[in-house]
Amino acid sequence: MAGVVVFRPYPLAPGQKISIEGGPRSGDWEVVEVTERKVRLRCPVSLREVEWDRFCYYVEESEERPWPQMNE
C-alpha cells in the first residue's frame, strides 16, 4: 500500500515571481492579485495577464534560478 501525498495551496502574494513547470500554465509569471478563489498573473515578457482558479502548490524556492527564463 502506498503512502498519502499531501498538497497544500501556497499563500501567493502580489509581486511574487513564480515559475510553473509542466501543464498548460507552464512558464514564468508575476503574481498581480490574489483572492480567496482566484489568482491573476502577468507574463514578464509579453505582459499578458491571465486569471485562473487558485492552483499553485509549493515545491521549492531558489535564489539562483534565472527569472524570467528565456527559451533559446
Tab-separated table of N, CA and C in Angstrom:
chain	number	residue	atom	x	y	z
A	1	MET	N	0.852	-1.178	0.000
A	1	MET	CA	0.000	0.000	0.000
A	1	MET	C	0.898	1.241	0.000
A	2	ALA	N	0.568	2.208	-0.839
A	2	ALA	CA	1.355	3.439	-0.969
A	2	ALA	C	0.979	4.430	0.120
A	3	GLY	N	1.891	5.343	0.407
A	3	GLY	CA	1.632	6.392	1.386
A	3	GLY	C	0.705	7.451	0.812
A	4	VAL	N	0.383	8.410	1.628
A	4	VAL	CA	-0.516	9.503	1.248
A	4	VAL	C	0.316	10.706	0.831
A	5	VAL	N	-0.036	11.313	-0.297
A	5	VAL	CA	0.620	12.527	-0.760
A	5	VAL	C	-0.267	13.701	-0.366
A	6	VAL	N	0.308	14.674	0.347
A	6	VAL	CA	-0.451	15.815	0.841
A	6	VAL	C	-0.072	17.061	0.058
A	7	PHE	N	-1.058	17.801	-0.437
A	7	PHE	CA	-0.853	19.054	-1.143
A	7	PHE	C	-1.510	20.171	-0.349
A	8	ARG	N	-0.842	21.322	-0.318
A	8	ARG	CA	-1.403	22.500	0.345
A	8	ARG	C	-1.263	23.686	-0.592
A	9	PRO	N	-2.293	24.516	-0.715
A	9	PRO	CA	-2.161	25.709	-1.544
A	9	PRO	C	-1.077	26.621	-0.984
A	10	TYR	N	-0.286	27.195	-1.868
A	10	TYR	CA	0.761	28.113	-1.456
A	10	TYR	C	0.162	29.500	-1.252
A	11	PRO	N	0.536	30.192	-0.187
A	11	PRO	CA	-0.035	31.527	0.081
A	11	PRO	C	0.624	32.591	-0.811
A	12	LEU	N	0.208	32.629	-2.071
A	12	LEU	CA	0.760	33.593	-3.022
A	12	LEU	C	0.481	35.019	-2.578
A	13	ALA	N	1.368	35.942	-2.977
A	13	ALA	CA	1.210	37.358	-2.645
A	13	ALA	C	1.577	38.200	-3.865
A	14	PRO	N	0.890	39.320	-4.075
A	14	PRO	CA	1.219	40.190	-5.202
A	14	PRO	C	2.700	40.565	-5.193
A	15	GLY	N	3.286	40.579	-6.400
A	15	GLY	CA	4.688	40.917	-6.548
A	15	GLY	C	5.614	39.708	-6.587
A	16	GLN	N	5.127	38.541	-6.175
A	16	GLN	CA	5.972	37.351	-6.197
A	16	GLN	C	6.262	36.933	-7.629
A	17	LYS	N	7.468	36.429	-7.846
A	17	LYS	CA	7.875	35.879	-9.131
A	17	LYS	C	7.811	34.370	-9.005
A	18	ILE	N	7.029	33.734	-9.888
A	18	ILE	CA	6.870	32.292	-9.810
A	18	ILE	C	7.207	31.655	-11.153
A	19	SER	N	7.558	30.387	-11.110
A	19	SER	CA	7.817	29.610	-12.310
A	19	SER	C	7.029	28.317	-12.187
A	20	ILE	N	6.171	28.053	-13.170
A	20	ILE	CA	5.337	26.854	-13.159
A	20	ILE	C	5.932	25.869	-14.150
A	21	GLU	N	6.202	24.671	-13.684
A	21	GLU	CA	6.779	23.640	-14.536
A	21	GLU	C	5.712	22.632	-14.907
A	22	GLY	N	5.521	22.424	-16.186
A	22	GLY	CA	4.586	21.424	-16.679
A	22	GLY	C	3.165	21.934	-16.781
A	23	GLY	N	2.403	21.299	-17.648
A	23	GLY	CA	0.999	21.625	-17.819
A	23	GLY	C	0.777	22.859	-18.672
A	24	PRO	N	-0.478	23.200	-18.910
A	24	PRO	CA	-0.810	24.313	-19.791
A	24	PRO	C	-0.454	25.692	-19.223
A	25	ARG	N	-0.171	25.780	-17.940
A	25	ARG	CA	0.159	27.065	-17.308
A	25	ARG	C	1.653	27.261	-17.135
A	26	SER	N	2.445	26.388	-17.744
A	26	SER	CA	3.886	26.437	-17.512
A	26	SER	C	4.497	27.750	-17.978
A	27	GLY	N	5.545	28.160	-17.279
A	27	GLY	CA	6.256	29.376	-17.633
A	27	GLY	C	6.503	30.245	-16.423
A	28	ASP	N	7.073	31.410	-16.677
A	28	ASP	CA	7.360	32.372	-15.616
A	28	ASP	C	6.235	33.393	-15.543
A	29	TRP	N	5.866	33.744	-14.307
A	29	TRP	CA	4.754	34.653	-14.074
A	29	TRP	C	5.050	35.550	-12.882
A	30	GLU	N	4.442	36.721	-12.884
A	30	GLU	CA	4.445	37.595	-11.714
A	30	GLU	C	3.033	37.603	-11.153
A	31	VAL	N	2.906	37.450	-9.846
A	31	VAL	CA	1.597	37.460	-9.208
A	31	VAL	C	1.116	38.910	-9.132
A	32	VAL	N	-0.065	39.174	-9.697
A	32	VAL	CA	-0.631	40.522	-9.727
A	32	VAL	C	-1.657	40.703	-8.611
A	33	GLU	N	-2.538	39.715	-8.462
A	33	GLU	CA	-3.614	39.817	-7.468
A	33	GLU	C	-4.008	38.420	-7.012
A	34	VAL	N	-4.361	38.300	-5.747
A	34	VAL	CA	-4.781	37.014	-5.190
A	34	VAL	C	-6.041	37.240	-4.372
A	35	THR	N	-7.074	36.438	-4.655
A	35	THR	CA	-8.277	36.433	-3.827
A	35	THR	C	-8.417	35.037	-3.231
A	36	GLU	N	-9.454	34.822	-2.488
A	36	GLU	CA	-9.661	33.501	-1.874
A	36	GLU	C	-9.804	32.408	-2.931
A	37	ARG	N	-10.342	32.759	-4.092
A	37	ARG	CA	-10.601	31.751	-5.120
A	37	ARG	C	-9.800	31.915	-6.406
A	38	LYS	N	-9.290	33.085	-6.681
A	38	LYS	CA	-8.624	33.357	-7.965
A	38	LYS	C	-7.219	33.901	-7.765
A	39	VAL	N	-6.407	33.750	-8.823
A	39	VAL	CA	-5.075	34.353	-8.863
A	39	VAL	C	-4.923	34.987	-10.246
A	40	ARG	N	-4.427	36.232	-10.277
A	40	ARG	CA	-4.179	36.918	-11.542
A	40	ARG	C	-2.671	37.021	-11.712
A	41	LEU	N	-2.190	36.568	-12.875
A	41	LEU	CA	-0.759	36.512	-13.144
A	41	LEU	C	-0.427	37.314	-14.400
A	42	ARG	N	0.819	37.814	-14.459
A	42	ARG	CA	1.295	38.565	-15.625
A	42	ARG	C	2.568	37.904	-16.152
A	43	CYS	N	2.616	37.711	-17.468
A	43	CYS	CA	3.828	37.209	-18.108
A	43	CYS	C	4.847	38.345	-18.143
A	44	PRO	N	6.083	38.115	-17.664
A	44	PRO	CA	7.076	39.183	-17.628
A	44	PRO	C	7.634	39.555	-19.004
A	45	VAL	N	7.385	38.740	-20.009
A	45	VAL	CA	7.893	39.014	-21.349
A	45	VAL	C	6.833	39.716	-22.196
A	46	SER	N	5.645	39.108	-22.313
A	46	SER	CA	4.583	39.673	-23.158
A	46	SER	C	3.695	40.658	-22.406
A	47	LEU	N	3.765	40.647	-21.067
A	47	LEU	CA	2.917	41.453	-20.175
A	47	LEU	C	1.445	41.042	-20.238
A	48	ARG	N	1.157	39.924	-20.880
A	48	ARG	CA	-0.210	39.385	-20.922
A	48	ARG	C	-0.626	38.970	-19.521
A	49	GLU	N	-1.865	39.301	-19.145
A	49	GLU	CA	-2.384	38.909	-17.838
A	49	GLU	C	-3.457	37.845	-17.999
A	50	VAL	N	-3.468	36.911	-17.066
A	50	VAL	CA	-4.465	35.843	-17.052
A	50	VAL	C	-4.999	35.707	-15.628
A	51	GLU	N	-6.211	35.203	-15.518
A	51	GLU	CA	-6.799	34.940	-14.197
A	51	GLU	C	-7.279	33.505	-14.179
A	52	TRP	N	-6.842	32.764	-13.163
A	52	TRP	CA	-7.211	31.368	-13.022
A	52	TRP	C	-7.688	31.098	-11.610
A	53	ASP	N	-8.388	29.966	-11.452
A	53	ASP	CA	-8.685	29.487	-10.116
A	53	ASP	C	-7.352	29.224	-9.424
A	54	ARG	N	-7.300	29.415	-8.105
A	54	ARG	CA	-6.049	29.162	-7.375
A	54	ARG	C	-5.669	27.700	-7.526
A	55	PHE	N	-4.383	27.468	-7.770
A	55	PHE	CA	-3.943	26.122	-8.089
A	55	PHE	C	-2.523	25.831	-7.638
A	56	CYS	N	-1.750	26.840	-7.284
A	56	CYS	CA	-0.307	26.665	-7.069
A	56	CYS	C	0.008	25.956	-5.760
A	57	TYR	N	0.986	25.082	-5.830
A	57	TYR	CA	1.464	24.360	-4.675
A	57	TYR	C	2.970	24.528	-4.575
A	58	TYR	N	3.458	24.702	-3.384
A	58	TYR	CA	4.882	24.938	-3.145
A	58	TYR	C	5.705	23.694	-3.436
A	59	VAL	N	6.780	23.856	-4.183
A	59	VAL	CA	7.693	22.753	-4.445
A	59	VAL	C	9.080	23.097	-3.925
A	60	GLU	N	9.652	24.222	-4.367
A	60	GLU	CA	10.967	24.634	-3.907
A	60	GLU	C	11.136	26.127	-4.136
A	61	GLU	N	12.101	26.724	-3.470
A	61	GLU	CA	12.439	28.118	-3.668
A	61	GLU	C	13.922	28.188	-4.002
A	62	SER	N	14.271	28.978	-5.020
A	62	SER	CA	15.657	29.046	-5.457
A	62	SER	C	16.081	30.493	-5.649
A	63	GLU	N	17.202	30.861	-5.041
A	63	GLU	CA	17.771	32.193	-5.209
A	63	GLU	C	18.598	32.266	-6.496
A	64	GLU	N	19.084	31.136	-7.007
A	64	GLU	CA	19.971	31.108	-8.164
A	64	GLU	C	19.257	30.984	-9.494
A	65	ARG	N	18.004	30.589	-9.498
A	65	ARG	CA	17.291	30.338	-10.747
A	65	ARG	C	17.022	31.644	-11.501
A	66	PRO	N	17.395	31.725	-12.794
A	66	PRO	CA	17.116	32.950	-13.548
A	66	PRO	C	15.614	33.122	-13.771
A	67	TRP	N	15.174	34.378	-13.728
A	67	TRP	CA	13.755	34.677	-13.946
A	67	TRP	C	13.650	35.997	-14.650
A	68	PRO	N	12.917	36.155	-15.733
A	68	PRO	CA	12.279	35.047	-16.446
A	68	PRO	C	13.305	34.227	-17.223
A	69	GLN	N	12.924	32.994	-17.478
A	69	GLN	CA	13.792	32.138	-18.268
A	69	GLN	C	13.474	32.390	-19.735
A	70	MET	N	14.499	32.604	-20.506
A	70	MET	CA	14.308	32.862	-21.925
A	70	MET	C	14.549	31.567	-22.691
A	71	ASN	N	13.554	31.143	-23.458
A	71	ASN	CA	13.709	29.936	-24.275
A	71	ASN	C	14.648	30.244	-25.424
A	72	GLU	N	15.557	29.337	-25.668
A	72	GLU	CA	16.528	29.542	-26.754
A	72	GLU	C	16.122	28.797	-27.985
